[in-house]
Coordinates of C-alpha atoms and ligand atoms in Angstrom, one line a residue:
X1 CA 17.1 12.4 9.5
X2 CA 18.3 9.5 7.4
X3 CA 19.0 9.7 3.6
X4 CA 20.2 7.2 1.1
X5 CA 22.8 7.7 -1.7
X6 CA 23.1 5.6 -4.7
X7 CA 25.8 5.8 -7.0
X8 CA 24.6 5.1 -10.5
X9 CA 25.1 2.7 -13.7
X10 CA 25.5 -0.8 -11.7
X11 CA 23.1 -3.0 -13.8
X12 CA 21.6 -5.9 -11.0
X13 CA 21.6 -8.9 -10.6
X14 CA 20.8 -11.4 -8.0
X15 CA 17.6 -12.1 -6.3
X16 CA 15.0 -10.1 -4.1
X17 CA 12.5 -12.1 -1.5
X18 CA 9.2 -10.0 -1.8
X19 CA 8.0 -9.1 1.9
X20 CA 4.6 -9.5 3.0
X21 CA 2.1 -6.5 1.7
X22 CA 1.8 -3.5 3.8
X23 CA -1.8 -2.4 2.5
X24 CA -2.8 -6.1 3.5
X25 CA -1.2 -6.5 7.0
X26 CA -2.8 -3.1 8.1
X27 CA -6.6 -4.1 7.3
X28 CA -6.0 -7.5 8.6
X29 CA -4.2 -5.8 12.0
X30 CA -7.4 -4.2 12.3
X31 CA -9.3 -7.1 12.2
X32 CA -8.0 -8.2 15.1
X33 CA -10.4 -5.8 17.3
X34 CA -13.4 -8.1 15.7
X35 CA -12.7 -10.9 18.7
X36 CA -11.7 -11.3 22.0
X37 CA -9.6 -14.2 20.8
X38 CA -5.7 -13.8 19.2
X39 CA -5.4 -13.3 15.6
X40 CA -1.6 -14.4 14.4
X41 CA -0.9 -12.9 11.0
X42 CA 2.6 -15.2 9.4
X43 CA 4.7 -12.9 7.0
X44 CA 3.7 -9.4 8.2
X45 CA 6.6 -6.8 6.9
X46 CA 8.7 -5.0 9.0
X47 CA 7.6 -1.3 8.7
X48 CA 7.4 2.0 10.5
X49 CA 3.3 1.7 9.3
X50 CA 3.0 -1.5 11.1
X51 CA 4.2 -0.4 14.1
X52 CA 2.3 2.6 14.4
X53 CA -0.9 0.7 13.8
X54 CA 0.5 -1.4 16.6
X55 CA 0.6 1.5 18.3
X56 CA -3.2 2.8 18.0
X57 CA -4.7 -0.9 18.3
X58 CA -2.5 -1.0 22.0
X59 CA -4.5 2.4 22.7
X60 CA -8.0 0.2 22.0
X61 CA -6.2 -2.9 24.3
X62 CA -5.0 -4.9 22.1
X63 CA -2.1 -7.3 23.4
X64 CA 0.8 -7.6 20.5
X65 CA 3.4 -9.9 20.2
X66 CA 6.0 -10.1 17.7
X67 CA 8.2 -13.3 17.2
X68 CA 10.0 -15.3 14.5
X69 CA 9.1 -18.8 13.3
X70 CA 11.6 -20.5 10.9
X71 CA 12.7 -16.6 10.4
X72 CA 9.1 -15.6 9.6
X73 CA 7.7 -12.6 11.6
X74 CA 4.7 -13.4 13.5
X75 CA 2.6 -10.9 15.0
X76 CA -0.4 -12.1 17.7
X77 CA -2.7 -9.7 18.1
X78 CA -5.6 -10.4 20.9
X79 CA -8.1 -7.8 22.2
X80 CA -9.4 -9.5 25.1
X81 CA -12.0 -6.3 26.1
X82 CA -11.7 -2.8 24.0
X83 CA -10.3 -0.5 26.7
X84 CA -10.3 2.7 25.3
X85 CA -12.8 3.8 21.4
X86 CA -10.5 6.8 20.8
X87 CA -8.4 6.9 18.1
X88 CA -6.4 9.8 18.4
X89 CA -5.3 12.4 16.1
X90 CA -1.5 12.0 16.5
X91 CA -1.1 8.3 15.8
X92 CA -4.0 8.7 13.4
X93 CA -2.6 11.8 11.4
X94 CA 1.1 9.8 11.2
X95 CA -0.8 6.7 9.6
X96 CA -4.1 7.4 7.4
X97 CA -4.8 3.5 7.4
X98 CA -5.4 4.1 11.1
X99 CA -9.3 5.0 9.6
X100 CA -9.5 1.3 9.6
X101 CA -9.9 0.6 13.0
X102 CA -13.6 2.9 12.6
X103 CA -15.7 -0.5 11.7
X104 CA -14.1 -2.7 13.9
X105 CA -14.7 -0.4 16.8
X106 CA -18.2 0.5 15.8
X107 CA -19.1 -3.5 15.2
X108 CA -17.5 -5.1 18.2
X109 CA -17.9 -2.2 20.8
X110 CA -21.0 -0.2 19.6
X111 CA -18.9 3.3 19.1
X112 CA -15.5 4.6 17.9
X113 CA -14.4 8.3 18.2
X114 CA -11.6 8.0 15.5
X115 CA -9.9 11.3 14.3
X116 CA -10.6 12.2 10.7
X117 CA -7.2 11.5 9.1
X118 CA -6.9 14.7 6.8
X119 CA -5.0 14.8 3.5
X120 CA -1.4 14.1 2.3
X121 CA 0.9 14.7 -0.3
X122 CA -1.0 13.1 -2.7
X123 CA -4.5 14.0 -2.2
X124 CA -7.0 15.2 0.3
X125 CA -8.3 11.6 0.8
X126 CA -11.6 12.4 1.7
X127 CA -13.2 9.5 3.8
X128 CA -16.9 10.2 2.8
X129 CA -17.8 6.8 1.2
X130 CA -16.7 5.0 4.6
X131 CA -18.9 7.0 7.1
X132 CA -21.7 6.9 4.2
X133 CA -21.8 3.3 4.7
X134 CA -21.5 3.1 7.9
X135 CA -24.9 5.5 8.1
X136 CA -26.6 2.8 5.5
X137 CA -25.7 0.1 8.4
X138 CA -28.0 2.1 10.8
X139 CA -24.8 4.3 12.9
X140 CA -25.0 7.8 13.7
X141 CA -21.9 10.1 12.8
X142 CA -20.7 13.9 13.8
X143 CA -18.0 15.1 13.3
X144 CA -16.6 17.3 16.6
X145 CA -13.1 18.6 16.9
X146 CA -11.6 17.0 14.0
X147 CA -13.2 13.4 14.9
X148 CA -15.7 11.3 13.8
X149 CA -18.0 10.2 16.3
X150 CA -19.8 7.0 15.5
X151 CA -22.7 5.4 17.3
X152 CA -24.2 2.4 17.2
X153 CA -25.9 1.0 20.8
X154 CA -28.3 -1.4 18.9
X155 CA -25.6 -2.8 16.7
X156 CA -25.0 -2.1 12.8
X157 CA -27.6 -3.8 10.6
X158 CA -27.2 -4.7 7.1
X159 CA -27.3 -3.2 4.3
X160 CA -27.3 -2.5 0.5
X161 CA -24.1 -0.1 0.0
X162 CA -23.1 1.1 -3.8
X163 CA -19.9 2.9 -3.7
X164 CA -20.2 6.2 -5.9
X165 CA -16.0 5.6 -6.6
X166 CA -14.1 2.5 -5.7
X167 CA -12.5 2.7 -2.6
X168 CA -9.9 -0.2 -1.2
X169 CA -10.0 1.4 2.6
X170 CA -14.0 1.9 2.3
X171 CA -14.4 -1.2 1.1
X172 CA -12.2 -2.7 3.7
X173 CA -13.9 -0.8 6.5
X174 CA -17.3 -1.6 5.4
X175 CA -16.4 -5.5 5.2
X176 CA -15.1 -5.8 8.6
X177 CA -17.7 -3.6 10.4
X178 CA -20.7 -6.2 7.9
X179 CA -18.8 -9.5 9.4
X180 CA -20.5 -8.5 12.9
X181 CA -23.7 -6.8 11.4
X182 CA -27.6 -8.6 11.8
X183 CA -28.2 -9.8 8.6
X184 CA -27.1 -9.5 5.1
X185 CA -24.8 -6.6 3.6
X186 CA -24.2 -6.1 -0.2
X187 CA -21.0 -3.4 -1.2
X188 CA -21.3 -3.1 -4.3
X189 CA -19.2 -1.3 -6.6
X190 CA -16.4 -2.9 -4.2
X191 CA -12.7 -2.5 -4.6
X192 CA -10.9 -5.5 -6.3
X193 CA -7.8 -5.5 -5.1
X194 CA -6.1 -8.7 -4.2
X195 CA -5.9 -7.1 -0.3
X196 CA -9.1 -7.1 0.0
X197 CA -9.5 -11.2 -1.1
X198 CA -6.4 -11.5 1.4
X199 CA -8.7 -9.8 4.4
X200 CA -12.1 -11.7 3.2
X201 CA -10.2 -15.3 3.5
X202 CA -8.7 -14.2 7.0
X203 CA -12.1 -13.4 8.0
X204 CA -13.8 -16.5 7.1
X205 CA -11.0 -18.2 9.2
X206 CA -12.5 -16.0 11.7
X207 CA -15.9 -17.6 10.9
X208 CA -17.3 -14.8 8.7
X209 CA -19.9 -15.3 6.0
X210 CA -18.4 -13.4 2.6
X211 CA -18.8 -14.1 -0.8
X212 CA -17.6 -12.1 -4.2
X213 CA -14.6 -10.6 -2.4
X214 CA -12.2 -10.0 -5.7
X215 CA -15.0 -9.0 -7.4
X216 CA -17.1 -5.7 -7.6
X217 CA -19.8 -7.5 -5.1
X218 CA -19.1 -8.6 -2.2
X219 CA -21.8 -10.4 -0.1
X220 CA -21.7 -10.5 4.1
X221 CA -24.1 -12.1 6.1
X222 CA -23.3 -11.0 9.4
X223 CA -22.6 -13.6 12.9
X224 CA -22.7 -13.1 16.2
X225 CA -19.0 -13.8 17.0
X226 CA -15.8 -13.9 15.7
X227 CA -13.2 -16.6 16.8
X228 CA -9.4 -15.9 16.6
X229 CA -7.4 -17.4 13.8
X230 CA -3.7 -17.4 12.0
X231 CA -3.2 -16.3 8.9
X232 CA -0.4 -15.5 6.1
X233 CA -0.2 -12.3 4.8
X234 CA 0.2 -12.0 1.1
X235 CA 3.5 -11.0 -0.9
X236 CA 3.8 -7.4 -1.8
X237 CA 2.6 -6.9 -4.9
X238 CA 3.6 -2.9 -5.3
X239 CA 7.3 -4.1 -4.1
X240 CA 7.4 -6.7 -6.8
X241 CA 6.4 -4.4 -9.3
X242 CA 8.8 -1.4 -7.3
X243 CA 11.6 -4.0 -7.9
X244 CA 10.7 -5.2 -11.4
X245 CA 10.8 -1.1 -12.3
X246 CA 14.3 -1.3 -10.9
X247 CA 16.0 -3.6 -12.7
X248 CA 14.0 -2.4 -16.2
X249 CA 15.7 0.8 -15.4
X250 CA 19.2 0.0 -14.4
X251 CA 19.5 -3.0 -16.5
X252 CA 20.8 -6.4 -15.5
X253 CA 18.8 -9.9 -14.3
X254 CA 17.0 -10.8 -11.1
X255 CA 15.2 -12.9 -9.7
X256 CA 11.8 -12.0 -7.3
X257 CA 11.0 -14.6 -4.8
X258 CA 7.9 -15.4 -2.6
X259 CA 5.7 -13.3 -5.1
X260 CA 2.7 -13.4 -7.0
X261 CA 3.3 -12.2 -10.5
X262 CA -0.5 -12.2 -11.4
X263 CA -0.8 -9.8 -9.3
X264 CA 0.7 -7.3 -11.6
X265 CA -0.3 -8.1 -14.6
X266 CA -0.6 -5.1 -15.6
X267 CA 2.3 -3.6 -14.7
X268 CA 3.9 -6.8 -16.8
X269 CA 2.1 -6.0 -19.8
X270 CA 4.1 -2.5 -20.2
X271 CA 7.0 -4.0 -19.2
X272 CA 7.0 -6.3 -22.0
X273 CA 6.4 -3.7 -24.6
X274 CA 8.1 -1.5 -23.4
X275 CA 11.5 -4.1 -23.9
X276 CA 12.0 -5.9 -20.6
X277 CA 12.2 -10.1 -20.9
X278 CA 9.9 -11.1 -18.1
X279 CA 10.0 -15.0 -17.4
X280 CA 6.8 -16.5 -14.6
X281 CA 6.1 -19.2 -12.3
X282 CA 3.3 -19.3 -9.6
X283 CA 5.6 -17.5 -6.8
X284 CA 8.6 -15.8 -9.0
X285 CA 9.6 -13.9 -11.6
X286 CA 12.4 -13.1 -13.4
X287 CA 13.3 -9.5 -14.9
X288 CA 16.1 -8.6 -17.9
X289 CA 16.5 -5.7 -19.5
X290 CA 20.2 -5.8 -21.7
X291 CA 22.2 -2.5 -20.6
X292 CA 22.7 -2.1 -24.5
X293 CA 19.4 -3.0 -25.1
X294 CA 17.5 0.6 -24.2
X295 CA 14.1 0.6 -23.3
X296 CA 10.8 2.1 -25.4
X297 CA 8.6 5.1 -24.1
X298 CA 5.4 3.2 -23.2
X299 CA 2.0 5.0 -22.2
X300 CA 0.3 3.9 -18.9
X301 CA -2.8 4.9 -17.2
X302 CA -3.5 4.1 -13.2
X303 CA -7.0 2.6 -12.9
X304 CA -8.5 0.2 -9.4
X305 CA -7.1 -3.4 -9.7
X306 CA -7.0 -4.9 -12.3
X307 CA -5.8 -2.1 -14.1
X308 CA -2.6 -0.6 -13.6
X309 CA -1.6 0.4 -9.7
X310 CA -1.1 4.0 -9.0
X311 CA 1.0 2.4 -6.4
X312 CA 3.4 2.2 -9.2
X313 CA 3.4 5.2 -11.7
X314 CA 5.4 7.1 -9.7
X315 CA 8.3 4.0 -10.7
X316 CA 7.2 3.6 -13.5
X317 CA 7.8 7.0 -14.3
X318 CA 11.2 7.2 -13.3
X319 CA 12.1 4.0 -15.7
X320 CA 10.4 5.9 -18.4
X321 CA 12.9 8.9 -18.4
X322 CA 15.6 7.4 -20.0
X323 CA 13.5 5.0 -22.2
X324 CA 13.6 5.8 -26.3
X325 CA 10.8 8.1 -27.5
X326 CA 7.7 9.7 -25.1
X327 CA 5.7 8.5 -22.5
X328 CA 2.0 9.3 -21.4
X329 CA 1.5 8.4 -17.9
X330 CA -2.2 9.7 -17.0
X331 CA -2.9 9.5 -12.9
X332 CA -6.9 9.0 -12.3
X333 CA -6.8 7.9 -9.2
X334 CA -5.4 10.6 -6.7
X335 CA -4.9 14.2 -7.5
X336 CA -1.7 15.3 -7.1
X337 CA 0.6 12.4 -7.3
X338 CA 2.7 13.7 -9.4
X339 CA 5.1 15.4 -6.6
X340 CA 8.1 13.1 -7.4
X341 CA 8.0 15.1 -11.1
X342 CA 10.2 18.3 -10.0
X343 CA 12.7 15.9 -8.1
X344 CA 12.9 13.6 -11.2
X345 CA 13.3 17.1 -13.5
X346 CA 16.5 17.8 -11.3
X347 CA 17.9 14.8 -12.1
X348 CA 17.5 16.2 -16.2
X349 CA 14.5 14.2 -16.9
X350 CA 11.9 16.2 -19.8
X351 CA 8.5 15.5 -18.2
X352 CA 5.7 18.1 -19.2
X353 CA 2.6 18.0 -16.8
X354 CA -1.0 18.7 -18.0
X355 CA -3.5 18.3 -15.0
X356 CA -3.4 14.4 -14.3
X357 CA -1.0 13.5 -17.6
X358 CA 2.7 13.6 -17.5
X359 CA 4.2 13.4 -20.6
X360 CA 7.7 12.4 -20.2
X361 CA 10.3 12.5 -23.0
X362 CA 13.1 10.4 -23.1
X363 CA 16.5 11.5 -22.5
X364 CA 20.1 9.5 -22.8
X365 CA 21.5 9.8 -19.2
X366 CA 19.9 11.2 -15.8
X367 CA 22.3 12.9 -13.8
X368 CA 23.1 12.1 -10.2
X369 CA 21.3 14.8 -8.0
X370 CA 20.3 15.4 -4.4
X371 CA 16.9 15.2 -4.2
X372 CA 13.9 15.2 -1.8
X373 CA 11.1 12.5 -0.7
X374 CA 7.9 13.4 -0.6
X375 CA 5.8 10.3 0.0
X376 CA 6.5 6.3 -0.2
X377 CA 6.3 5.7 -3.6
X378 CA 7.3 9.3 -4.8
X379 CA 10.9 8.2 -2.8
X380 CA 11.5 5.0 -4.3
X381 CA 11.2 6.2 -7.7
X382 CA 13.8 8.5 -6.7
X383 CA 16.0 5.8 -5.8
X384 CA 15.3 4.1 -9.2
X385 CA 16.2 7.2 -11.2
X386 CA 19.6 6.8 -9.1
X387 CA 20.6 3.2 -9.8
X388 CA 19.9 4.1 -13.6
X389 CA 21.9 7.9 -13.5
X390 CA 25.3 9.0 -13.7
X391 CA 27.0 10.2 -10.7
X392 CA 25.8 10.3 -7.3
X393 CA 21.8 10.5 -6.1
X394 CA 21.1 11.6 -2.2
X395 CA 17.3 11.4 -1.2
X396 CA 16.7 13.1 1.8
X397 CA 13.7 12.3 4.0
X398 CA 13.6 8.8 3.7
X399 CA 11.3 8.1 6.5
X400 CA 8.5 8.1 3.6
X401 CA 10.6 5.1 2.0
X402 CA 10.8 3.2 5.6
X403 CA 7.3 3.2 5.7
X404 CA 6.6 0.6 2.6
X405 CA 9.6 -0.9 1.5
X406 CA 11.9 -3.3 4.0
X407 CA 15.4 -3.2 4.3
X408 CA 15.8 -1.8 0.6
X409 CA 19.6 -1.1 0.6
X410 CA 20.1 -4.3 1.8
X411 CA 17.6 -5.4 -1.3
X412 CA 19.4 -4.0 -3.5
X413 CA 23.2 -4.3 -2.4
X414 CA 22.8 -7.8 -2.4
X415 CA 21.8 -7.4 -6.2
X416 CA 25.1 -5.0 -7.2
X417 CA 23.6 -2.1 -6.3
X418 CA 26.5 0.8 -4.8
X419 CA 23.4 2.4 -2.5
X420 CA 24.1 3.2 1.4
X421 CA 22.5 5.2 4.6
X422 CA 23.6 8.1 5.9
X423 CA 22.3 8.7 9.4
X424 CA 22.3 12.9 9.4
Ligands
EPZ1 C1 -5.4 2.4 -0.5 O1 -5.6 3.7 0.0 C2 -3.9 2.2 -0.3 N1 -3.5 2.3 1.1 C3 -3.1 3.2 -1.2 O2 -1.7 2.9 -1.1 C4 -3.5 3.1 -2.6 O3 -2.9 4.1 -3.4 C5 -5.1 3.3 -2.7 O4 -5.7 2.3 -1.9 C6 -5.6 3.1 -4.1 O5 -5.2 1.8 -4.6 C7 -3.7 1.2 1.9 O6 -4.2 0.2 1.5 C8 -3.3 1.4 3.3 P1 -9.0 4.6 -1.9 P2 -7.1 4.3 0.2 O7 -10.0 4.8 -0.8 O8 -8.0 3.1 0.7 C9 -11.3 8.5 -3.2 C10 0.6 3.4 -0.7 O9 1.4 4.0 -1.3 N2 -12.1 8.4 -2.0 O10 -9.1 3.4 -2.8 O11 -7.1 5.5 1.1 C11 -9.8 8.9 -2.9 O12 -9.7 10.3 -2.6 C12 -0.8 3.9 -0.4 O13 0.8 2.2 -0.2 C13 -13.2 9.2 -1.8 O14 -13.5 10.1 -2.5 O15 -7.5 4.7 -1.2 C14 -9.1 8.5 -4.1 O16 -9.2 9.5 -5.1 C15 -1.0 5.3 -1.0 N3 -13.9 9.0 -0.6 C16 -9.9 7.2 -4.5 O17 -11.2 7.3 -3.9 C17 -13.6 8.0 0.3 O18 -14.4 7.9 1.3 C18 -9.2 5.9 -4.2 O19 -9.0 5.9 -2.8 C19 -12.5 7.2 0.1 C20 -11.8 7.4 -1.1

């Protein structure tokens, strides 16, 4: 098993091109089951997740093909028939956003038999809201053997859905499955995120009828049939802000490409008070933090999009053990995602837990440590903690990092970072 070591105290500087976004390439991979024709998605990341979802969609008969443009990835997905509605539990237990494929499968082919994906280190992740809405559009679920069964022979119809909590993969399922539906579908209570405006405006290429995405009411009036399209996926916003947490904590001055700053706005917002110079344009942005210039203790509180990601506390975290003063960080949006905490507290960081706060008090230096990953953004904090400590930081298990962030020791040598993989 791979692990990564990072020697410490190397400000950066340099600059990082943001990949395309993982949590958009997966919903908009499973939008390719909606047509027989190919959907090409420009920009999609290189990442274990990708390719497991490749994986699964193959199982349903889905053709893939991966190739470079002008050293763009391109991926062609095309689904001439659906050969197979099981989605089983091995691929789906490796990849939760394998739950996606569930309204594709039940709009286009009248039944899926997807395997419910279970928890994971952060959180049981229930997936009640999706089938919920799937049962408002007319299907029939039971769950047998650990897998949904979904049904429905005359076709989903639409309907009025209010989403009891805001959900980005419910809404996301419920939006594709509505594209297909007879007649009208209203989520409301949507998710905002910007993945889900980045799968609406694919599916309108496709010829879908959807107003409101971005907002917390999204409109679908469902058609017949789908046509294949090509579409760009958009930059990684939870890599930008990954990044930008980076060099905030190790100090130094770099420069994100092919990004989207307002996408973390507020992400930015604590950045600033908390001490880091952040300068914009459309697609980059530019983060300084002075080495002798240390950083303030800053409270944060993860909400849905707008608000602050809880993509990113977990990084945010880690720049906030070495900051001057305390730090509230509350966590409202999963349970327990607070796992990279005892890992962070080897490394000498003072971080006090009640229920979903952490309340982390500054300290001069972290030491170098070895230390375990636990989940994707739970490892890359890790790795932040390392550039900023003294000494030597080994994270173990870094499959959980492989799965969201591309070639991130290349990243960050290329900025003056001393980080390297050891192949155990
Ligand atoms: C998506 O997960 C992202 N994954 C997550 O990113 C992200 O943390 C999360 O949205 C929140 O922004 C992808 O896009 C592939 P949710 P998702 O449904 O859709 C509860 C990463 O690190 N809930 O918005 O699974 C749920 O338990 C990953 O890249 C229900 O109760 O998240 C949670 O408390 C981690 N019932 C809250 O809603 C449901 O049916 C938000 O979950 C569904 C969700």
């Amino acid at each position: 098993m791979d692990r990564l070591v990072v020697r410490g105290e190397n400000p950066l500087s340099g600059t990082i091109p943001i990949s395309g976004a993982k949590n958009a390439a997966l919903p908009l991979m499973a939008a390719s089951l909606l047509t027989q024709e190919p959907l090409t998605l420009r920009n999609t990341p290189d990442l274990a997740d990708i390719t497991i979802l490749g994986e699964l969609l193959s199982e349903h008969g889905t053709e893939i093909a991966l190739r470079k443009q002008d050293g763009v990835r391109m991926l062609r997905l095309s689904t001439p028939a659906i050969t197979s509605a099981v989605a089983p539990y091995e691929l789906v237990a490796r990849m939760r956003a394998s739950f996606l494929v569930l309204g594709p499968l039940l709009a286009r082919h009248g039944e899926a038999r997807v395997s419910l994906p279970g928890g994971d280190a952060i959180g049981h992740r229930p997936v009640d809201l999706h089938l919920k809405g799937f049962e408002a559009m007319g299907a029939t679920i039971f769950l047998d053997q650990g897998y949904i069964n979904a049904r429905a022979t005359n076709g989903l119809k639409g309907a009025e859905i209010r989403f009891s909590t805001v959900s980005v993969g419910a809404t996301e399922n419920l939006m594709m499955a509505a594209a297909l539906a007879d007649g009208e579908t209203v989520l409301e209570n949507a998710a905002r995120e910007p993945e889900i405006g980045d799968l609406a405006r694919c599916l309108i290429t496709m010829g879908a009828l959807i107003e409101g995405a971005g907002t917390d009411t999204i409109r679908i009036k469902g058609v017949a049939k789908l046509h294949g399209a090509e579409h760009e996926v958009l930059p990684d916003r939870i890599e930008a802000g990954t990044y930008a947490l980076a060099v905030a904590a190790a100090g130094g001055d770099v420069v994100l490409t092919h990004t989207n700053p307002e996408a973390i706005e507020a992400l930015l917002e604590l950045l600033g008070k908390a001490g880091a110079q952040i300068d914009r344009t459309p697609d980059s942005l530019r983060i300084r933090r002075d080495p002798g210039h240390r950083l303030k203790g800053v409270d944060a509180m993860t909400a849905p999009f707008p608000g602050f990601a809880t993509d990113l506390q977990a990084q945010f975290m880690a720049c906030m053990t070495t900051a001057s003063g305390a730090s509230m960080i509350s966590e409202t949006i999963f349970e327990n995602r607070f796992m990279h905490v005892p890992e962070l507290m080897r490394m000498g960081a003072n971080i006090n837990l009640h229920g979903g706060t952490a309340l982390v008090r500054g300290v001069d230096i972290l030491k170098g440590a070895p230390v375990m990953a636990t989940d994707v953004r739970a490892s890359v904090s890790l790795i932040i903690a390392g550039l900023s400590a003294q000494g030597e930081t080994s994270v173990s298990k870094v499959y959980h990092l492989d799965r969201g962030y591309e070639r991130i020791e290349t990243k960050l040598t290329a900025c003056g970072a001393d980080i390297r993989r050891i192949r155990d």
